[in-house]
mmCIF file of C-alpha atoms in Angstrom:
data_model
loop_
_atom_site.group_PDB
_atom_site.id
_atom_site.type_symbol
_atom_site.label_atom_id
_atom_site.label_comp_id
_atom_site.label_asym_id
_atom_site.label_seq_id
_atom_site.Cartn_x
_atom_site.Cartn_y
_atom_site.Cartn_z
ATOM 1 C CA UNK C 1 0.085 0.183 -0.309
ATOM 2 C CA UNK C 2 1.268 3.157 -1.669
ATOM 3 C CA UNK C 3 1.101 4.964 2.809
ATOM 4 C CA UNK C 4 1.912 8.462 0.986
ATOM 5 C CA UNK C 5 -0.551 8.409 -0.710
ATOM 6 C CA UNK C 6 -3.486 6.931 1.422
ATOM 7 C CA UNK C 7 -2.525 9.727 4.111
ATOM 8 C CA UNK C 8 -2.994 12.210 1.460
ATOM 9 C CA UNK C 9 -6.091 11.068 0.635
ATOM 10 C CA UNK C 10 -7.357 10.820 4.329
ATOM 11 C CA UNK C 11 -6.517 14.648 4.827
ATOM 12 C CA UNK C 12 -8.053 15.875 1.908
ATOM 13 C CA UNK C 13 -11.003 14.251 3.049
ATOM 14 C CA UNK C 14 -10.948 15.623 7.197
ATOM 15 C CA UNK C 15 -9.816 18.690 5.491
ATOM 16 C CA UNK C 16 -13.071 19.127 2.719
ATOM 17 C CA UNK C 17 -15.835 19.009 6.183
ATOM 18 C CA UNK C 18 -15.274 21.854 7.183
ATOM 19 C CA UNK C 19 -15.288 20.470 10.897
ATOM 20 C CA UNK C 20 -11.868 22.758 11.859
ATOM 21 C CA UNK C 21 -13.456 22.558 15.626
ATOM 22 C CA UNK C 22 -14.930 19.269 15.831
ATOM 23 C CA UNK C 23 -11.566 17.864 14.287
ATOM 24 C CA UNK C 24 -8.871 19.709 16.744
ATOM 25 C CA UNK C 25 -11.495 18.567 19.611
ATOM 26 C CA UNK C 26 -11.341 14.924 18.788
ATOM 27 C CA UNK C 27 -7.560 14.528 17.764
ATOM 28 C CA UNK C 28 -7.057 16.581 21.094
ATOM 29 C CA UNK C 29 -9.081 14.410 23.188
ATOM 30 C CA UNK C 30 -7.309 11.031 21.469
ATOM 31 C CA UNK C 31 -4.035 12.279 21.878
ATOM 32 C CA UNK C 32 -4.430 13.918 24.945
ATOM 33 C CA UNK C 33 -5.415 10.044 26.269
ATOM 34 C CA UNK C 34 -2.589 8.623 25.288
ATOM 35 C CA UNK C 35 -0.176 10.943 26.851
ATOM 36 C CA UNK C 36 -1.981 9.378 29.929
ATOM 37 C CA UNK C 37 -1.010 6.248 29.068
ATOM 38 C CA UNK C 38 0.822 4.794 32.521
ATOM 39 C CA UNK C 39 3.376 3.034 30.224
ATOM 40 C CA UNK C 40 4.411 5.232 28.006
ATOM 41 C CA UNK C 41 6.369 3.086 26.324
ATOM 42 C CA UNK C 42 3.759 1.599 24.181
ATOM 43 C CA UNK C 43 3.399 4.715 21.915
ATOM 44 C CA UNK C 44 6.472 5.983 19.777
ATOM 45 C CA UNK C 45 5.293 9.940 19.138
ATOM 46 C CA UNK C 46 4.503 8.663 15.915
ATOM 47 C CA UNK C 47 2.717 5.851 16.698
ATOM 48 C CA UNK C 48 1.029 7.934 18.695
ATOM 49 C CA UNK C 49 -0.115 10.305 15.697
ATOM 50 C CA UNK C 50 -0.522 7.995 13.242
ATOM 51 C CA UNK C 51 -3.276 6.614 15.949
ATOM 52 C CA UNK C 52 -4.301 9.617 16.591
ATOM 53 C CA UNK C 53 -4.942 10.322 12.358
ATOM 54 C CA UNK C 54 -6.603 7.707 11.444
ATOM 55 C CA UNK C 55 -9.098 6.672 14.241
ATOM 56 C CA UNK C 56 -9.900 10.359 13.585
ATOM 57 C CA UNK C 57 -10.622 10.176 10.186
ATOM 58 C CA UNK C 58 -12.858 6.421 10.355
ATOM 59 C CA UNK C 59 -14.820 7.950 13.451
ATOM 60 C CA UNK C 60 -15.730 11.528 11.334
ATOM 61 C CA UNK C 61 -15.381 8.801 8.023
ATOM 62 C CA UNK C 62 -18.459 7.010 9.408
ATOM 63 C CA UNK C 63 -20.328 9.922 11.346
ATOM 64 C CA UNK C 64 -23.582 8.497 9.547
ATOM 65 C CA UNK C 65 -23.270 5.510 11.942
ATOM 66 C CA UNK C 66 -21.948 6.577 14.713
ATOM 67 C CA UNK C 67 -24.811 5.477 17.151
ATOM 68 C CA UNK C 68 -24.498 2.199 15.717
ATOM 69 C CA UNK C 69 -22.975 -0.264 18.469
ATOM 70 C CA UNK C 70 -21.168 -2.117 15.981
ATOM 71 C CA UNK C 71 -18.901 1.053 14.911
ATOM 72 C CA UNK C 72 -17.595 0.626 18.661
ATOM 73 C CA UNK C 73 -16.543 -2.487 18.013
ATOM 74 C CA UNK C 74 -15.055 -2.517 14.735
ATOM 75 C CA UNK C 75 -13.215 0.705 15.418
ATOM 76 C CA UNK C 76 -11.483 -0.869 18.700
ATOM 77 C CA UNK C 77 -10.605 -4.113 16.780
ATOM 78 C CA UNK C 78 -9.461 -1.872 14.227
ATOM 79 C CA UNK C 79 -7.083 -0.471 16.439
ATOM 80 C CA UNK C 80 -5.688 -3.652 18.263
ATOM 81 C CA UNK C 81 -5.493 -5.526 14.633
ATOM 82 C CA UNK C 82 -3.562 -1.838 13.598
ATOM 83 C CA UNK C 83 -1.844 -0.905 16.534
ATOM 84 C CA UNK C 84 -0.921 -3.863 18.652
ATOM 85 C CA UNK C 85 -2.670 -2.229 21.670
ATOM 86 C CA UNK C 86 -3.960 -3.438 24.539
ATOM 87 C CA UNK C 87 -8.039 -4.334 24.036
ATOM 88 C CA UNK C 88 -8.950 -2.502 27.323
ATOM 89 C CA UNK C 89 -6.686 0.793 26.541
ATOM 90 C CA UNK C 90 -8.552 0.118 22.669
ATOM 91 C CA UNK C 91 -11.701 0.156 23.882
ATOM 92 C CA UNK C 92 -11.431 3.213 26.138
ATOM 93 C CA UNK C 93 -9.859 5.291 23.496
ATOM 94 C CA UNK C 94 -12.677 4.338 20.870
ATOM 95 C CA UNK C 95 -15.362 5.146 23.783
ATOM 96 C CA UNK C 96 -13.843 8.142 24.810
ATOM 97 C CA UNK C 97 -14.229 9.491 21.356
ATOM 98 C CA UNK C 98 -17.895 8.888 20.958
ATOM 99 C CA UNK C 99 -18.796 10.509 24.164
ATOM 100 C CA UNK C 100 -17.897 13.513 21.914
ATOM 101 C CA UNK C 101 -19.056 13.126 18.513
ATOM 102 C CA UNK C 102 -22.684 11.903 19.519
ATOM 103 C CA UNK C 103 -23.398 15.366 21.198
ATOM 104 C CA UNK C 104 -22.620 15.675 17.598
ATOM 105 C CA UNK C 105 -24.488 13.571 15.683
ATOM 106 C CA UNK C 106 -28.109 12.651 18.172
ATOM 107 C CA UNK C 107 -30.054 9.187 17.329
ATOM 108 C CA UNK C 108 -33.183 9.843 14.912
ATOM 109 C CA UNK C 109 -36.651 8.862 16.541
ATOM 110 C CA UNK C 110 -37.485 5.688 16.112
ATOM 111 C CA UNK C 111 -34.642 4.740 14.727
ATOM 112 C CA UNK C 112 -33.494 1.862 16.371
ATOM 113 C CA UNK C 113 -29.811 0.438 16.458
ATOM 114 C CA UNK C 114 -30.859 -2.614 15.069
ATOM 115 C CA UNK C 115 -31.566 0.052 11.565
ATOM 116 C CA UNK C 116 -28.763 1.504 12.676
ATOM 117 C CA UNK C 117 -26.680 -2.030 12.479
ATOM 118 C CA UNK C 118 -28.560 -3.202 8.819
ATOM 119 C CA UNK C 119 -27.769 -0.061 7.561
ATOM 120 C CA UNK C 120 -23.719 0.255 8.635
ATOM 121 C CA UNK C 121 -23.736 -3.537 7.513
ATOM 122 C CA UNK C 122 -25.543 -2.317 3.868
ATOM 123 C CA UNK C 123 -22.774 0.614 3.088
ATOM 124 C CA UNK C 124 -20.275 -1.595 4.003
ATOM 125 C CA UNK C 125 -21.191 -3.749 1.524
ATOM 126 C CA UNK C 126 -21.761 -1.261 -1.391
ATOM 127 C CA UNK C 127 -18.201 0.114 -0.508
ATOM 128 C CA UNK C 128 -16.965 -3.089 -1.087
ATOM 129 C CA UNK C 129 -18.538 -2.807 -4.884
ATOM 130 C CA UNK C 130 -16.492 0.340 -5.827
ATOM 131 C CA UNK C 131 -13.550 -0.117 -4.849
ATOM 132 C CA UNK C 132 -11.644 -1.608 -6.675
ATOM 133 C CA UNK C 133 -8.514 -2.959 -4.731
ATOM 134 C CA UNK C 134 -8.306 -3.577 -0.698
ATOM 135 C CA UNK C 135 -6.397 -0.533 -0.233
ATOM 136 C CA UNK C 136 -8.547 1.597 -2.493
ATOM 137 C CA UNK C 137 -11.608 -0.481 0.008
ATOM 138 C CA UNK C 138 -9.270 0.535 3.282
ATOM 139 C CA UNK C 139 -9.040 3.803 2.248
ATOM 140 C CA UNK C 140 -12.842 4.743 1.755
ATOM 141 C CA UNK C 141 -13.873 3.197 4.554
ATOM 142 C CA UNK C 142 -11.478 3.490 7.170
ATOM 143 C CA UNK C 143 -10.964 0.000 8.570
ATOM 144 C CA UNK C 144 -8.029 -2.513 7.972
ATOM 145 C CA UNK C 145 -7.977 -5.547 7.379
ATOM 146 C CA UNK C 146 -10.392 -7.724 9.557
ATOM 147 C CA UNK C 147 -13.266 -6.309 8.226
ATOM 148 C CA UNK C 148 -11.591 -6.820 4.205
ATOM 149 C CA UNK C 149 -11.503 -10.307 5.648
ATOM 150 C CA UNK C 150 -14.876 -10.203 6.941
ATOM 151 C CA UNK C 151 -17.138 -9.008 3.789
ATOM 152 C CA UNK C 152 -14.738 -12.015 2.564
ATOM 153 C CA UNK C 153 -15.922 -14.403 4.589
ATOM 154 C CA UNK C 154 -20.003 -13.136 3.825
ATOM 155 C CA UNK C 155 -19.099 -13.449 0.071
ATOM 156 C CA UNK C 156 -17.787 -16.845 0.196
ATOM 157 C CA UNK C 157 -21.019 -17.806 3.118
ATOM 158 C CA UNK C 158 -22.491 -20.019 0.126
ATOM 159 C CA UNK C 159 -20.072 -22.256 -0.207
ATOM 160 C CA UNK C 160 -19.502 -25.300 2.663
ATOM 161 C CA UNK C 161 -16.755 -22.800 5.192
ATOM 162 C CA UNK C 162 -16.045 -25.985 6.673
ATOM 163 C CA UNK C 163 -15.132 -28.030 3.908
ATOM 164 C CA UNK C 164 -13.180 -26.001 2.312
ATOM 165 C CA UNK C 165 -11.265 -25.090 5.459
ATOM 166 C CA UNK C 166 -11.825 -21.345 5.452
ATOM 167 C CA UNK C 167 -11.542 -18.606 8.653
ATOM 168 C CA UNK C 168 -14.515 -17.115 9.524
ATOM 169 C CA UNK C 169 -13.884 -13.653 10.933
ATOM 170 C CA UNK C 170 -17.011 -12.622 13.449
ATOM 171 C CA UNK C 171 -19.395 -15.536 11.965
ATOM 172 C CA UNK C 172 -22.687 -13.953 13.367
ATOM 173 C CA UNK C 173 -21.954 -10.875 11.333
ATOM 174 C CA UNK C 174 -20.961 -12.579 8.102
ATOM 175 C CA UNK C 175 -23.902 -14.475 8.146
ATOM 176 C CA UNK C 176 -25.437 -10.839 8.319
ATOM 177 C CA UNK C 177 -23.689 -8.996 5.948
ATOM 178 C CA UNK C 178 -24.752 -12.317 3.292
ATOM 179 C CA UNK C 179 -28.393 -12.457 4.228
ATOM 180 C CA UNK C 180 -27.966 -8.647 2.822
ATOM 181 C CA UNK C 181 -25.748 -9.173 -0.036
ATOM 182 C CA UNK C 182 -28.384 -12.046 -0.277
ATOM 183 C CA UNK C 183 -31.379 -9.294 -0.124
ATOM 184 C CA UNK C 184 -29.710 -6.978 -2.895
ATOM 185 C CA UNK C 185 -28.656 -9.571 -5.195
ATOM 186 C CA UNK C 186 -32.356 -10.398 -5.672
ATOM 187 C CA UNK C 187 -33.202 -6.799 -6.384
ATOM 188 C CA UNK C 188 -30.734 -6.549 -8.812
ATOM 189 C CA UNK C 189 -32.463 -9.139 -11.276
ATOM 190 C CA UNK C 190 -35.549 -7.486 -11.115
ATOM 191 C CA UNK C 191 -33.278 -4.388 -11.510
ATOM 192 C CA UNK C 192 -30.211 -4.382 -12.891
ATOM 193 C CA UNK C 193 -28.947 -1.026 -11.593
ATOM 194 C CA UNK C 194 -30.294 -1.401 -8.034
ATOM 195 C CA UNK C 195 -26.407 -1.066 -6.990
ATOM 196 C CA UNK C 196 -26.665 2.839 -8.065
ATOM 197 C CA UNK C 197 -29.571 3.284 -6.155
ATOM 198 C CA UNK C 198 -27.872 2.240 -3.003
ATOM 199 C CA UNK C 199 -24.147 3.670 -3.948
ATOM 200 C CA UNK C 200 -27.058 7.271 -4.163
ATOM 201 C CA UNK C 201 -28.463 6.100 -0.664
ATOM 202 C CA UNK C 202 -24.711 5.979 0.530
ATOM 203 C CA UNK C 203 -23.485 9.609 -0.360
ATOM 204 C CA UNK C 204 -26.958 10.855 0.821
ATOM 205 C CA UNK C 205 -26.252 9.206 3.772
ATOM 206 C CA UNK C 206 -23.272 11.009 4.406
ATOM 207 C CA UNK C 207 -24.209 14.278 4.062
ATOM 208 C CA UNK C 208 -24.540 15.364 7.989
ATOM 209 C CA UNK C 209 -28.449 16.702 7.839
ATOM 210 C CA UNK C 210 -29.702 13.909 6.024
ATOM 211 C CA UNK C 211 -32.572 11.739 7.920
ATOM 212 C CA UNK C 212 -32.330 8.535 7.276
ATOM 213 C CA UNK C 213 -36.314 8.103 7.767
ATOM 214 C CA UNK C 214 -36.332 10.253 3.939
ATOM 215 C CA UNK C 215 -34.254 7.810 2.624
ATOM 216 C CA UNK C 216 -37.423 5.673 1.612
ATOM 217 C CA UNK C 217 -36.828 4.233 -2.552
ATOM 218 C CA UNK C 218 -39.679 6.212 -3.451
ATOM 219 C CA UNK C 219 -37.539 8.832 -3.223
ATOM 220 C CA UNK C 220 -34.156 7.700 -3.821
ATOM 221 C CA UNK C 221 -35.594 6.365 -7.387
ATOM 222 C CA UNK C 222 -36.842 10.060 -7.815
ATOM 223 C CA UNK C 223 -33.165 11.714 -7.624
ATOM 224 C CA UNK C 224 -32.016 8.533 -9.327
ATOM 225 C CA UNK C 225 -34.821 9.146 -12.394
ATOM 226 C CA UNK C 226 -33.400 13.485 -11.943
ATOM 227 C CA UNK C 227 -29.999 11.758 -12.605
ATOM 228 C CA UNK C 228 -31.364 10.473 -15.346
ATOM 229 C CA UNK C 229 -33.055 13.525 -17.103
ATOM 230 C CA UNK C 230 -30.024 15.553 -17.146
ATOM 231 C CA UNK C 231 -28.357 13.220 -19.036
ATOM 232 C CA UNK C 232 -24.926 13.753 -20.845
ATOM 233 C CA UNK C 233 -25.772 16.701 -22.412
ATOM 234 C CA UNK C 234 -27.851 18.354 -19.991
ATOM 235 C CA UNK C 235 -30.874 19.959 -18.933
ATOM 236 C CA UNK C 236 -32.355 22.570 -18.685
ATOM 237 C CA UNK C 237 -35.038 22.901 -15.356
ATOM 238 C CA UNK C 238 -37.937 22.840 -17.368
ATOM 239 C CA UNK C 239 -37.363 20.346 -19.463
ATOM 240 C CA UNK C 240 -36.049 18.362 -15.910
ATOM 241 C CA UNK C 241 -39.780 19.161 -14.591
ATOM 242 C CA UNK C 242 -41.772 18.104 -17.835
ATOM 243 C CA UNK C 243 -40.527 14.511 -16.773
ATOM 244 C CA UNK C 244 -43.184 14.052 -14.471
ATOM 245 C CA UNK C 245 -40.978 14.944 -10.863
ATOM 246 C CA UNK C 246 -41.488 18.624 -10.601
ATOM 247 C CA UNK C 247 -43.550 18.949 -7.824
ATOM 248 C CA UNK C 248 -40.155 18.808 -5.015
ATOM 249 C CA UNK C 249 -37.317 19.494 -7.498
ATOM 250 C CA UNK C 250 -36.069 22.611 -6.634
ATOM 251 C CA UNK C 251 -35.367 21.079 -3.230
ATOM 252 C CA UNK C 252 -33.763 17.983 -5.168
ATOM 253 C CA UNK C 253 -31.723 19.645 -7.429
ATOM 254 C CA UNK C 254 -30.183 21.491 -4.485
ATOM 255 C CA UNK C 255 -29.127 18.161 -2.678
ATOM 256 C CA UNK C 256 -27.872 16.716 -5.424
ATOM 257 C CA UNK C 257 -25.423 19.554 -5.926
ATOM 258 C CA UNK C 258 -24.490 19.459 -2.696
ATOM 259 C CA UNK C 259 -23.576 15.894 -2.805
ATOM 260 C CA UNK C 260 -21.869 16.966 -5.668
ATOM 261 C CA UNK C 261 -23.995 15.216 -8.122
ATOM 262 C CA UNK C 262 -25.124 17.257 -9.951
ATOM 263 C CA UNK C 263 -24.242 21.217 -11.319
ATOM 264 C CA UNK C 264 -25.608 24.756 -12.780
ATOM 265 C CA UNK C 265 -24.630 26.229 -15.721
ATOM 266 C CA UNK C 266 -25.005 29.124 -17.051
ATOM 267 C CA UNK C 267 -25.751 30.069 -20.873
ATOM 268 C CA UNK C 268 -26.970 33.512 -22.573
ATOM 269 C CA UNK C 269 -29.829 35.052 -22.018
ATOM 270 C CA UNK C 270 -32.570 34.276 -22.643
ATOM 271 C CA UNK C 271 -31.050 30.764 -22.787
ATOM 272 C CA UNK C 272 -32.214 29.233 -19.032
ATOM 273 C CA UNK C 273 -29.128 27.597 -17.559
ATOM 274 C CA UNK C 274 -28.304 23.355 -17.846
ATOM 275 C CA UNK C 275 -28.634 21.259 -15.009
ATOM 276 C CA UNK C 276 -25.212 18.768 -16.537
ATOM 277 C CA UNK C 277 -24.115 16.248 -14.693
ATOM 278 C CA UNK C 278 -20.793 16.249 -13.074
ATOM 279 C CA UNK C 279 -18.059 13.352 -13.271
ATOM 280 C CA UNK C 280 -19.370 11.364 -10.214
ATOM 281 C CA UNK C 281 -23.251 12.034 -11.536
ATOM 282 C CA UNK C 282 -21.937 10.031 -14.779
ATOM 283 C CA UNK C 283 -20.507 7.751 -12.786
ATOM 284 C CA UNK C 284 -23.221 6.896 -11.438
ATOM 285 C CA UNK C 285 -25.528 6.904 -14.479
ATOM 286 C CA UNK C 286 -23.282 4.789 -16.245
ATOM 287 C CA UNK C 287 -25.006 1.649 -15.790
ATOM 288 C CA UNK C 288 -28.889 2.717 -15.895
ATOM 289 C CA UNK C 289 -27.983 4.433 -19.822
ATOM 290 C CA UNK C 290 -25.595 1.185 -20.722
ATOM 291 C CA UNK C 291 -29.057 -0.754 -20.174
ATOM 292 C CA UNK C 292 -30.881 1.461 -22.358
ATOM 293 C CA UNK C 293 -28.769 2.279 -24.812
ATOM 294 C CA UNK C 294 -28.344 -1.732 -25.497
ATOM 295 C CA UNK C 295 -31.995 -1.874 -25.582
ATOM 296 C CA UNK C 296 -31.060 -0.012 -29.330
ATOM 297 C CA UNK C 297 -29.473 -3.085 -32.570
ATOM 298 C CA UNK C 298 -26.795 -0.551 -32.621
ATOM 299 C CA UNK C 299 -26.038 1.893 -30.326
ATOM 300 C CA UNK C 300 -24.699 5.274 -30.864
ATOM 301 C CA UNK C 301 -21.020 6.323 -29.318
ATOM 302 C CA UNK C 302 -19.999 9.549 -31.266
ATOM 303 C CA UNK C 303 -19.549 12.125 -28.783
ATOM 304 C CA UNK C 304 -21.018 9.667 -25.471
ATOM 305 C CA UNK C 305 -18.572 10.778 -22.188
ATOM 306 C CA UNK C 306 -15.657 7.919 -21.976
ATOM 307 C CA UNK C 307 -17.714 6.388 -19.235
ATOM 308 C CA UNK C 308 -20.806 6.429 -20.865
ATOM 309 C CA UNK C 309 -18.895 4.682 -24.064
ATOM 310 C CA UNK C 310 -17.085 2.786 -21.491
ATOM 311 C CA UNK C 311 -20.218 1.088 -20.128
ATOM 312 C CA UNK C 312 -22.012 0.439 -23.681
ATOM 313 C CA UNK C 313 -18.352 -1.532 -24.445
ATOM 314 C CA UNK C 314 -19.228 -3.387 -20.892
ATOM 315 C CA UNK C 315 -23.019 -4.799 -21.801
ATOM 316 C CA UNK C 316 -22.209 -5.338 -25.391
ATOM 317 C CA UNK C 317 -18.928 -8.135 -24.825
ATOM 318 C CA UNK C 318 -21.287 -9.481 -22.517
ATOM 319 C CA UNK C 319 -23.232 -11.252 -24.693
ATOM 320 C CA UNK C 320 -21.285 -10.749 -27.246
ATOM 321 C CA UNK C 321 -22.432 -11.928 -31.045
ATOM 322 C CA UNK C 322 -20.798 -12.053 -34.874
ATOM 323 C CA UNK C 323 -22.837 -8.865 -35.997
ATOM 324 C CA UNK C 324 -21.927 -6.636 -32.766
ATOM 325 C CA UNK C 325 -18.116 -7.710 -33.020
ATOM 326 C CA UNK C 326 -18.655 -6.403 -36.770
ATOM 327 C CA UNK C 327 -20.057 -3.632 -35.599
ATOM 328 C CA UNK C 328 -18.074 -2.639 -32.866
ATOM 329 C CA UNK C 329 -14.981 -2.806 -35.545
ATOM 330 C CA UNK C 330 -16.435 0.027 -37.556
ATOM 331 C CA UNK C 331 -17.227 1.726 -33.852
ATOM 332 C CA UNK C 332 -13.567 1.868 -32.601
ATOM 333 C CA UNK C 333 -12.467 5.280 -34.341
ATOM 334 C CA UNK C 334 -15.746 6.685 -32.368
ATOM 335 C CA UNK C 335 -13.866 5.660 -28.682
ATOM 336 C CA UNK C 336 -12.001 7.465 -26.473
ATOM 337 C CA UNK C 337 -8.323 6.184 -25.342
ATOM 338 C CA UNK C 338 -10.725 4.945 -21.840
ATOM 339 C CA UNK C 339 -13.080 3.330 -23.543
ATOM 340 C CA UNK C 340 -10.774 1.696 -25.603
ATOM 341 C CA UNK C 341 -8.792 1.096 -23.167
ATOM 342 C CA UNK C 342 -11.699 -1.527 -22.095
ATOM 343 C CA UNK C 343 -12.132 -2.946 -25.298
ATOM 344 C CA UNK C 344 -8.878 -4.147 -25.257
ATOM 345 C CA UNK C 345 -9.013 -5.277 -21.753
ATOM 346 C CA UNK C 346 -12.281 -7.408 -22.950
ATOM 347 C CA UNK C 347 -10.488 -8.393 -26.367
ATOM 348 C CA UNK C 348 -7.790 -9.878 -24.131
ATOM 349 C CA UNK C 349 -9.688 -11.454 -21.770
ATOM 350 C CA UNK C 350 -11.629 -13.662 -24.425
ATOM 351 C CA UNK C 351 -8.661 -14.530 -26.099
ATOM 352 C CA UNK C 352 -9.945 -12.628 -29.142
ATOM 353 C CA UNK C 353 -6.250 -11.484 -30.658
ATOM 354 C CA UNK C 354 -7.960 -11.832 -34.652
ATOM 355 C CA UNK C 355 -10.679 -9.551 -33.650
ATOM 356 C CA UNK C 356 -8.101 -7.577 -31.761
ATOM 357 C CA UNK C 357 -5.358 -7.042 -34.105
ATOM 358 C CA UNK C 358 -8.261 -5.905 -37.323
ATOM 359 C CA UNK C 359 -9.695 -2.874 -34.461
ATOM 360 C CA UNK C 360 -5.682 -1.481 -34.369
ATOM 361 C CA UNK C 361 -5.313 -1.881 -38.021
ATOM 362 C CA UNK C 362 -8.746 -0.226 -39.179
ATOM 363 C CA UNK C 363 -7.563 2.377 -36.288
ATOM 364 C CA UNK C 364 -4.256 2.977 -37.494
ATOM 365 C CA UNK C 365 -6.029 2.791 -41.617
ATOM 366 C CA UNK C 366 -8.400 5.723 -39.930
ATOM 367 C CA UNK C 367 -5.178 7.826 -38.519
ATOM 368 C CA UNK C 368 -6.459 7.845 -34.829
ATOM 369 C CA UNK C 369 -5.285 10.117 -32.554
ATOM 370 C CA UNK C 370 -1.693 10.265 -31.070
ATOM 371 C CA UNK C 371 -3.409 8.767 -27.399
ATOM 372 C CA UNK C 372 -5.144 6.008 -29.654
ATOM 373 C CA UNK C 373 -1.875 5.103 -30.494
ATOM 374 C CA UNK C 374 0.376 4.708 -27.545
ATOM 375 C CA UNK C 375 -2.991 2.569 -26.503
ATOM 376 C CA UNK C 376 -2.379 0.558 -29.114
ATOM 377 C CA UNK C 377 1.096 0.194 -28.564
ATOM 378 C CA UNK C 378 0.728 -0.373 -24.855
ATOM 379 C CA UNK C 379 -1.230 -3.444 -25.484
ATOM 380 C CA UNK C 380 1.076 -5.014 -28.187
ATOM 381 C CA UNK C 381 2.715 -7.284 -28.086
ATOM 382 C CA UNK C 382 0.065 -10.575 -28.704
ATOM 383 C CA UNK C 383 1.777 -13.646 -28.118
ATOM 384 C CA UNK C 384 0.174 -15.588 -30.641
ATOM 385 C CA UNK C 385 0.371 -12.872 -33.040
ATOM 386 C CA UNK C 386 4.092 -11.826 -32.761
ATOM 387 C CA UNK C 387 4.748 -11.333 -36.361
ATOM 388 C CA UNK C 388 1.787 -9.250 -36.877
ATOM 389 C CA UNK C 389 2.392 -7.233 -33.430
ATOM 390 C CA UNK C 390 5.719 -6.657 -34.982
ATOM 391 C CA UNK C 391 4.231 -4.986 -38.023
ATOM 392 C CA UNK C 392 2.339 -2.519 -36.524
ATOM 393 C CA UNK C 393 4.592 -1.547 -34.779
ATOM 394 C CA UNK C 394 7.813 -0.946 -36.470
ATOM 395 C CA UNK C 395 6.334 1.094 -38.885
ATOM 396 C CA UNK C 396 5.231 2.888 -35.171
ATOM 397 C CA UNK C 397 8.736 3.148 -33.416
ATOM 398 C CA UNK C 398 10.682 4.842 -36.970
ATOM 399 C CA UNK C 399 8.126 7.020 -38.597
ATOM 400 C CA UNK C 400 5.248 7.554 -36.182
ATOM 401 C CA UNK C 401 5.218 12.070 -35.443
ATOM 402 C CA UNK C 402 4.395 11.892 -32.080
ATOM 403 C CA UNK C 403 7.466 11.257 -29.667
ATOM 404 C CA UNK C 404 5.314 9.601 -27.488
ATOM 405 C CA UNK C 405 3.863 6.748 -29.424
ATOM 406 C CA UNK C 406 7.281 6.596 -30.784
ATOM 407 C CA UNK C 407 8.550 5.791 -27.195
ATOM 408 C CA UNK C 408 5.426 3.397 -26.563
ATOM 409 C CA UNK C 409 6.198 1.155 -29.508
ATOM 410 C CA UNK C 410 9.919 1.005 -29.082
ATOM 411 C CA UNK C 411 9.024 0.005 -25.035
ATOM 412 C CA UNK C 412 6.893 -2.948 -27.172
ATOM 413 C CA UNK C 413 9.354 -4.554 -29.061
ATOM 414 C CA UNK C 414 11.393 -4.674 -26.803
ATOM 415 C CA UNK C 415 8.634 -6.372 -24.366
ATOM 416 C CA UNK C 416 8.268 -8.403 -27.881
ATOM 417 C CA UNK C 417 11.810 -8.990 -27.277
ATOM 418 C CA UNK C 418 12.240 -10.386 -24.427
ATOM 419 C CA UNK C 419 8.976 -12.679 -24.758
ATOM 420 C CA UNK C 420 10.793 -14.277 -27.585
ATOM 421 C CA UNK C 421 13.703 -14.771 -25.624
ATOM 422 C CA UNK C 422 11.738 -16.585 -23.076
ATOM 423 C CA UNK C 423 10.723 -18.940 -25.789
#
């Protein structure tokens, strides 16, 4: 794990929250308590600062669930496993910190500890679906390897853990997580992008003034439909309201704007301002857009944002056919570098080297942009087609006008030489 990058991400998040006085109080309380520990040999100054920073980030990151008893238990386990401190000290640190924070996050009326616990576990699962690796997940939720192991244990509960010889961390929690996952997967069969609604719920819950009882399925669907109505080109408020969701549109747009999902773009008078999706909003709606776009035989890719192009390609290639592959080869000149990178990865996984080479030849024939040519070089050589790969790379390495492409092509030729020497 890159600890410097991880610490920078955490520090940036804390700075963005605008909680200066609360952060100071919390860090002072944690550090002061550590300094009162009778056995100071447990703590070097560096360890004390690191523990104070990590516990502060964890509790602020999870402040929507301060009233979930399980948060306390998992936080104590995190301190004991990651910093090797005695359990009684971890317990005192966490409980002392939560005593301060409870005055800022009072428990909601008619919201029981069981509800908090279920919402928190649901939140952890949704976070795990967003993360691309364990390090990113650990940064997002603030916990360590034990909680990641808990999530893994829950995923494999459909196997016989005892006969498979698997270690089960916190089996009761794993069982609860497994039930939550099963429920969401059943819902996904009816609505393929249901996980995006849960992600929207996660985003809203991290807003300090969001009441949990307001986050009903109806409310979440209404907000999600507003995002879809904005679409990637943007729409004005009047057009969005005409879609039948205008009753609470002003407050709903305010909520989505505070969450960083949409923004307003002014235009020359008399044209009304456009409501546009942010990068975060595009990411949240990519799956729903792809399912709608792929309802037609040949969806349009021209002009789409890279994230939408990639989503459509991913959807199409999950059910490939000869007709679709032919159409896709003809569409490659319209792809952004990010979408092309995804296409290359999928075709490599499916071991479609012939198709991949046809795509590359088509792009080079159509004078693709330098960034695209560089992506082609990065994908080469192909182990099963060394001669064809070399024929593509040599002209690029010696004649391409872009230094970036020439460098990428030469690096690919070196990779090919190393592959040949190992045979």
